[in-house]
Amino acid sequence: MPTPDEDFEEFVRGKGLGLLRLATLLTGDPGAGEDLLQSVLAAMYGRWAKGRPPDAPDAYARKALAHGAQRLWRRRRTHLETLVAEPPDTPQSGPFSDPALRHVLLAALRQLPARQRAVVALRYFDDYREAEVAELLGCRIGTVKSHAHRGLQRLRSDPALAAYLDPVTEV
Amino acid sequence: MPTDLKHLMDDALSGLRLSPSLVADAKRRYARRQRRRRVTAGVVTAAAVAVAALLWSAGGTSHSGDARLIPIASPAPSQPTRYAASGILLTDPKHGEPLNLCGAVATSLPPQCGLVPVRGVDIDSLPSVRTLNGVTWTDKPFRLVGTYSGGVLTVTESPKLAPASTPFVGEPDSIDLPCAAPPGGWNGHGFDPAAAAVLSAYGAANPDTFGGLWTAHQQLVAVVSTTGDPATVRQEIRRTYTGNLCVTKADYTDKFLRAEVATLNTQAVGDALGITMTSVNTYESRIDIGVVIKNKTVTDYLAAHFPAGLVRVTAFLVPVS
């Protein structure tokens, strides 16, 4: 029988990277994403420490990240400085050789309002269905649809990102 | 290459890695929150007790402990000098870095800095604290007050958020132009950067009198300083340069100032005096240095090695009355 600490650490080992990626998309910045994830994990650890871990910790964490990112956006919308842990021209691994891809994608995501960004990230990165996104964010399915539509439109209209996107795949 | 958004996101984030200290950092953050909640509760209780005491007796006093200070030894009866300084606080225990009050900060993530080791502050109890890869730092600068001994600042008062920093005063446009405008005023076309080459060439050709070159008055006027006769130098420069020109008197040549700064920049002198920065102040024909503390070692060394008034010292730790 694992201790609460071991159980929490096992959860972070298994799901942490996926959560970090989502947090990065939600905040549009790897450093802010890690900070947000750390904050959510700190709150979740409290649940473990008190012997009341969430029933579905992964969904709990994603919901907390989405709401946390929106709170951050409201608080920081006047402060747009972005910390970068690595220069944008650092080469990334993956099928593309374009080293600026992450930088371009996150810069485009930062232009979206937090709710739109959350819908785009959950719907198209985490593959959640519209109903699930609506439940996570506490809004109607119609709202999810309109945010997804507008979010994609704005991403496509970003000149740097448009070159990467297939014009027919997502609509 | 066109692709769908899902693959694009996957690819863009493929290089992300979890910090090895994420779990430890999250636990530490949780502990910090718990501690802050306890402190808040304690302060509320203390305030309630104080109000009750005031209601009971108008002459009564109350005192609530300060949770942000780690208990330290009582101050010596002789009341040592107290110093104040402002900066962000940072600790990197993984690499053996104790809590430091920082001067200049490298804005990496996490940031890197260090100047004065600090004792008596629990960084985890301060607001605006962040932790990444085992490094903990405050997002905002704090003003610390305490005693300084053995290269360590022992804090004796609660850290307070520092006021916004004032801009550096030595920028060219903040310095008065040392020449009156010619009849009809300055030429409004501005300083031609190409002309800088002409004036720099003059400086290189006259190292024994050339004090420096800068632009002033919204970059409209080139200023040349000289230890020689300004009127003569002006005539010489006018042979090759026709733009806005102000020639002023310098106490020292640029060559001399740079040589003196090179002395201060040697490791031995820098370590002995605790120098944090040096710069040639061309506009005022002197040298500016920063030190951790302006003590007798610093003042004695400068008095023995430099003409009076040549070196202006700014200390990081400033005595408070």
Coordinates of N, CA and C in Angstrom, one line a residue, chain B residues 145-246:
Chain B
V145 N 16.7 45.6 6.6 CA 17.5 46.4 7.5 C 18.1 45.4 8.5
G146 N 19.4 45.6 8.8 CA 20.1 44.7 9.8 C 21.5 45.1 10.0
T147 N 22.2 44.3 10.7 CA 23.6 44.5 11.0 C 24.5 43.7 10.0
Y148 N 25.7 44.3 9.8 CA 26.5 43.6 8.8 C 27.9 43.2 9.4
S149 N 28.2 42.0 9.4 CA 29.4 41.5 10.0 C 29.9 40.2 9.3
G150 N 31.2 40.1 9.1 CA 31.7 38.9 8.5 C 31.1 38.7 7.1
G151 N 30.7 39.8 6.4 CA 30.2 39.6 5.1 C 28.8 39.1 5.0
V152 N 28.1 39.1 6.2 CA 26.7 38.6 6.2 C 25.8 39.7 6.8
L153 N 24.6 39.9 6.2 CA 23.7 40.9 6.7 C 22.7 40.1 7.6
T154 N 22.7 40.4 8.9 CA 21.8 39.8 9.8 C 20.6 40.7 10.0
V155 N 19.4 40.3 9.5 CA 18.3 41.1 9.4 C 17.6 41.3 10.8
T156 N 17.3 42.5 11.1 CA 16.7 42.8 12.5 C 15.3 43.4 12.4
E157 N 14.8 43.7 11.2 CA 13.5 44.2 11.0 C 12.7 43.4 9.9
S158 N 11.4 43.5 10.0 CA 10.6 42.8 9.0 C 11.0 43.3 7.6
P159 N 11.2 42.4 6.6 CA 11.4 42.8 5.2 C 10.2 43.5 4.7
K160 N 10.4 44.6 4.0 CA 9.3 45.4 3.4 C 9.5 45.4 1.9
L161 N 8.4 45.5 1.2 CA 8.5 45.6 -0.3 C 9.2 46.9 -0.6
A162 N 10.2 46.9 -1.5 CA 11.0 48.1 -1.7 C 10.2 49.0 -2.7
P163 N 10.3 50.3 -2.5 CA 9.7 51.2 -3.4 C 10.3 51.1 -4.8
A164 N 9.6 51.5 -5.8 CA 10.1 51.4 -7.2 C 11.4 52.1 -7.3
S165 N 12.3 51.5 -8.1 CA 13.7 52.1 -8.2 C 13.7 53.4 -9.0
T166 N 14.6 54.3 -8.6 CA 14.7 55.6 -9.3 C 15.6 55.4 -10.5
P167 N 15.4 56.1 -11.6 CA 16.3 55.9 -12.8 C 17.7 56.3 -12.5
F168 N 18.6 55.7 -13.2 CA 20.0 56.1 -13.1 C 20.2 57.6 -13.5
V169 N 21.0 58.3 -12.7 CA 21.0 59.8 -13.0 C 22.1 60.2 -14.0
G170 N 22.9 59.3 -14.4 CA 24.1 59.7 -15.2 C 23.8 59.7 -16.7
E171 N 22.6 59.6 -17.1 CA 22.3 59.6 -18.6 C 22.6 60.9 -19.2
P172 N 23.1 60.9 -20.4 CA 23.5 62.2 -21.0 C 22.4 63.3 -21.1
D173 N 21.2 62.9 -21.4 CA 20.1 63.9 -21.5 C 19.7 64.5 -20.2
S174 N 20.1 63.8 -19.1 CA 19.7 64.4 -17.8 C 20.8 65.4 -17.3
I175 N 21.9 65.5 -18.0 CA 23.0 66.4 -17.6 C 22.8 67.7 -18.5
D176 N 23.0 68.8 -17.8 CA 22.9 70.1 -18.5 C 24.0 70.2 -19.6
L177 N 23.6 70.8 -20.7 CA 24.6 71.0 -21.7 C 25.5 72.2 -21.3
P178 N 26.8 71.9 -21.2 CA 27.7 72.9 -20.6 C 28.0 74.1 -21.5
C179 N 27.3 74.3 -22.6 CA 27.5 75.4 -23.5 C 26.2 76.1 -23.8
A180 N 26.3 77.4 -23.9 CA 25.1 78.2 -24.3 C 24.8 78.0 -25.8
A181 N 23.6 78.0 -26.2 CA 23.2 77.9 -27.6 C 23.8 79.1 -28.4
P182 N 24.3 78.8 -29.7 CA 24.9 79.9 -30.5 C 23.7 80.9 -30.9
P183 N 24.1 82.1 -31.4 CA 23.1 83.0 -31.9 C 22.2 82.3 -33.0
G184 N 20.9 82.4 -32.8 CA 20.1 81.7 -33.8 C 19.7 80.3 -33.4
G185 N 20.3 79.8 -32.3 CA 20.0 78.5 -31.8 C 20.7 77.3 -32.5
W186 N 20.5 76.1 -31.9 CA 21.2 75.0 -32.5 C 20.6 74.6 -33.8
N187 N 21.4 74.0 -34.7 CA 20.9 73.4 -35.9 C 19.9 72.3 -35.6
G188 N 18.7 72.3 -36.1 CA 17.7 71.3 -35.7 C 17.8 70.0 -36.4
H189 N 18.9 69.8 -37.2 CA 18.9 68.5 -38.0 C 19.4 67.3 -37.2
G190 N 19.9 67.6 -36.0 CA 20.3 66.5 -35.1 C 21.8 66.1 -35.4
F191 N 22.3 65.3 -34.6 CA 23.7 64.9 -34.7 C 23.8 63.8 -35.7
D192 N 24.7 64.0 -36.7 CA 24.9 63.0 -37.7 C 25.8 62.0 -37.2
P193 N 25.3 60.7 -37.1 CA 26.2 59.6 -36.6 C 27.5 59.5 -37.4
A194 N 27.5 59.9 -38.7 CA 28.7 59.8 -39.5 C 29.8 60.7 -38.9
A195 N 29.3 61.8 -38.3 CA 30.2 62.8 -37.8 C 31.0 62.3 -36.6
A196 N 30.4 61.2 -35.9 CA 31.0 60.7 -34.8 C 32.4 60.2 -35.1
A197 N 32.6 59.6 -36.3 CA 33.9 59.1 -36.8 C 34.9 60.2 -36.8
V198 N 34.5 61.4 -37.2 CA 35.4 62.6 -37.3 C 35.8 62.9 -35.9
L199 N 34.9 63.0 -35.0 CA 35.2 63.4 -33.6 C 36.0 62.4 -32.9
S200 N 35.6 61.1 -33.1 CA 36.4 60.0 -32.5 C 37.8 60.0 -33.0
A201 N 38.0 60.3 -34.2 CA 39.4 60.4 -34.8 C 40.2 61.5 -34.1
Y202 N 39.5 62.6 -33.8 CA 40.1 63.7 -33.1 C 40.6 63.2 -31.7
G203 N 39.7 62.5 -31.0 CA 40.0 62.0 -29.7 C 41.2 61.0 -29.8
A204 N 41.2 60.1 -30.8 CA 42.3 59.2 -30.9 C 43.6 59.9 -31.2
A205 N 43.6 61.0 -31.9 CA 44.8 61.7 -32.2 C 45.3 62.6 -31.1
N206 N 44.5 62.8 -30.1 CA 44.9 63.7 -29.0 C 44.6 63.0 -27.6
P207 N 45.2 61.9 -27.4 CA 44.9 61.1 -26.1 C 45.4 61.9 -24.9
D208 N 46.3 62.8 -25.0 CA 46.8 63.4 -23.8 C 46.0 64.6 -23.3
T209 N 45.0 65.0 -24.1 CA 44.1 66.1 -23.7 C 42.6 65.7 -23.9
F210 N 42.3 64.6 -24.6 CA 40.9 64.3 -24.9 C 40.2 63.7 -23.7
G211 N 39.1 64.4 -23.3 CA 38.4 63.9 -22.1 C 37.2 63.0 -22.4
G212 N 36.6 63.2 -23.5 CA 35.5 62.3 -23.8 C 34.6 62.9 -24.9
L213 N 33.7 62.1 -25.4 CA 32.7 62.6 -26.5 C 31.4 62.0 -26.2
W214 N 30.3 62.8 -26.2 CA 29.0 62.3 -26.1 C 28.0 63.3 -26.7
T215 N 26.8 62.9 -26.8 CA 25.8 63.8 -27.4 C 24.8 64.3 -26.3
A216 N 24.3 65.4 -26.4 CA 23.4 66.0 -25.4 C 22.3 66.8 -26.1
H217 N 21.4 67.4 -25.3 CA 20.4 68.2 -25.8 C 19.5 67.5 -26.8
Q218 N 18.9 66.4 -26.4 CA 18.1 65.5 -27.3 C 19.0 65.0 -28.5
Q219 N 20.2 64.8 -28.2 CA 21.2 64.2 -29.2 C 21.4 65.2 -30.4
L220 N 21.1 66.5 -30.2 CA 21.3 67.5 -31.2 C 22.8 68.0 -31.2
V221 N 23.4 67.9 -30.1 CA 24.7 68.6 -30.0 C 25.8 67.6 -29.6
A222 N 26.9 67.6 -30.3 CA 28.1 66.8 -29.9 C 28.9 67.6 -28.9
V223 N 29.2 66.9 -27.8 CA 30.0 67.5 -26.7 C 31.4 66.8 -26.7
V224 N 32.4 67.6 -26.7 CA 33.8 67.1 -26.6 C 34.4 67.8 -25.3
S225 N 35.0 66.9 -24.5 CA 35.6 67.5 -23.3 C 37.1 67.4 -23.5
T226 N 37.9 68.3 -22.9 CA 39.3 68.4 -23.0 C 40.0 68.9 -21.8
T227 N 41.2 68.4 -21.5 CA 41.9 68.9 -20.4 C 42.7 70.2 -20.9
G228 N 42.7 70.4 -22.2 CA 43.4 71.6 -22.7 C 42.6 72.8 -22.7
D229 N 42.8 73.7 -23.6 CA 42.1 74.9 -23.7 C 40.9 74.7 -24.6
P230 N 39.6 74.8 -24.1 CA 38.5 74.5 -24.9 C 38.4 75.4 -26.2
A231 N 38.8 76.6 -26.1 CA 38.7 77.5 -27.3 C 39.6 77.0 -28.4
T232 N 40.8 76.6 -28.1 CA 41.8 76.1 -29.0 C 41.3 74.8 -29.7
V233 N 40.8 73.9 -28.8 CA 40.3 72.6 -29.3 C 39.1 72.8 -30.2
R234 N 38.3 73.8 -29.9 CA 37.1 74.1 -30.7 C 37.5 74.5 -32.1
Q235 N 38.5 75.3 -32.2 CA 39.0 75.8 -33.5 C 39.6 74.6 -34.3
E236 N 40.3 73.7 -33.6 CA 40.9 72.6 -34.3 C 39.8 71.7 -34.9
I237 N 38.8 71.4 -34.0 CA 37.7 70.5 -34.5 C 36.9 71.1 -35.6
R238 N 36.8 72.4 -35.6 CA 36.0 73.1 -36.6 C 36.6 73.0 -38.0
R239 N 37.8 72.6 -38.1 CA 38.4 72.5 -39.4 C 37.8 71.3 -40.2
T240 N 37.3 70.3 -39.4 CA 36.8 69.1 -40.1 C 35.3 68.9 -39.7
Y241 N 34.8 69.6 -38.8 CA 33.4 69.3 -38.3 C 32.6 70.5 -38.2
T242 N 31.4 70.5 -38.9 CA 30.6 71.8 -39.0 C 29.3 71.7 -38.2
G243 N 29.0 70.5 -37.6 CA 27.7 70.4 -36.9 C 27.7 71.1 -35.6
N244 N 26.6 70.9 -34.8 CA 26.4 71.4 -33.5 C 27.6 70.9 -32.6
L245 N 28.3 71.8 -32.0 CA 29.4 71.4 -31.2 C 29.5 72.2 -29.9
C246 N 29.8 71.5 -28.8 CA 30.1 72.1 -27.5 C 31.4 71.5 -27.0

